[in-house]
Amino acid sequence: ADSLTEEQVSEFKEAFSLFDKDGDGQITTKELGTVMRSLGQNPSESELQDMINEVDADNNGTIDFPEFLTMMARKMKDTDSEEEIREAFKVFDRDNNGFISAAELRHVMTSIGEKLTDDEVD
């Protein structure tokens, strides 16, 4: 949760409190999916169940805000890595056609000082 910005924490707190109907600082596991979707995440049922199992240590069916924050920070980290991979792919995919051709691969490898033979590229 340390990697979250104040703005993110504040957004998560806002979303969390919308679903914390009685204001006791707990949301039920059923509400978790709704909260995450409101924040632009789209977890599958099994992902939700896994997250709940990770966080809900006492199996009481509710999640408090610190637990929720930890979970969202993990989820955000996954999203960032995917974005980083896409950015790296774009470096190789010079004509933006969604594929990395042998020529594009050769260009990038040569530009970072890796000389490749035609056989190695193919």
Short mmCIF file of C-alpha atoms in Angstrom, two decimals, residues 19 27-38 43 48 52 63:
data_model
loop_
_atom_site.label_atom_id
_atom_site.label_comp_id
_atom_site.label_asym_id
_atom_site.label_seq_id
_atom_site.Cartn_x
_atom_site.Cartn_y
_atom_site.Cartn_z
CA PHE A 19 -20.12 0.47 0.14
CA ILE A 27 -17.33 -4.14 3.65
CA THR A 28 -18.70 -7.58 2.96
CA THR A 29 -17.00 -9.83 0.44
CA LYS A 30 -20.10 -9.65 -1.80
CA GLU A 31 -19.56 -5.91 -2.15
CA LEU A 32 -15.89 -6.26 -3.04
CA GLY A 33 -16.51 -6.89 -6.74
CA THR A 34 -18.75 -3.84 -6.97
CA VAL A 35 -16.12 -1.64 -5.30
CA MET A 36 -13.35 -2.82 -7.60
CA ARG A 37 -15.45 -2.36 -10.74
CA SER A 38 -16.26 1.19 -9.64
CA PRO A 43 -11.77 -8.98 -11.54
CA LEU A 48 -12.24 -11.98 -6.26
CA ILE A 52 -10.82 -12.26 -0.39
CA ILE A 63 -12.73 -6.60 4.79
#
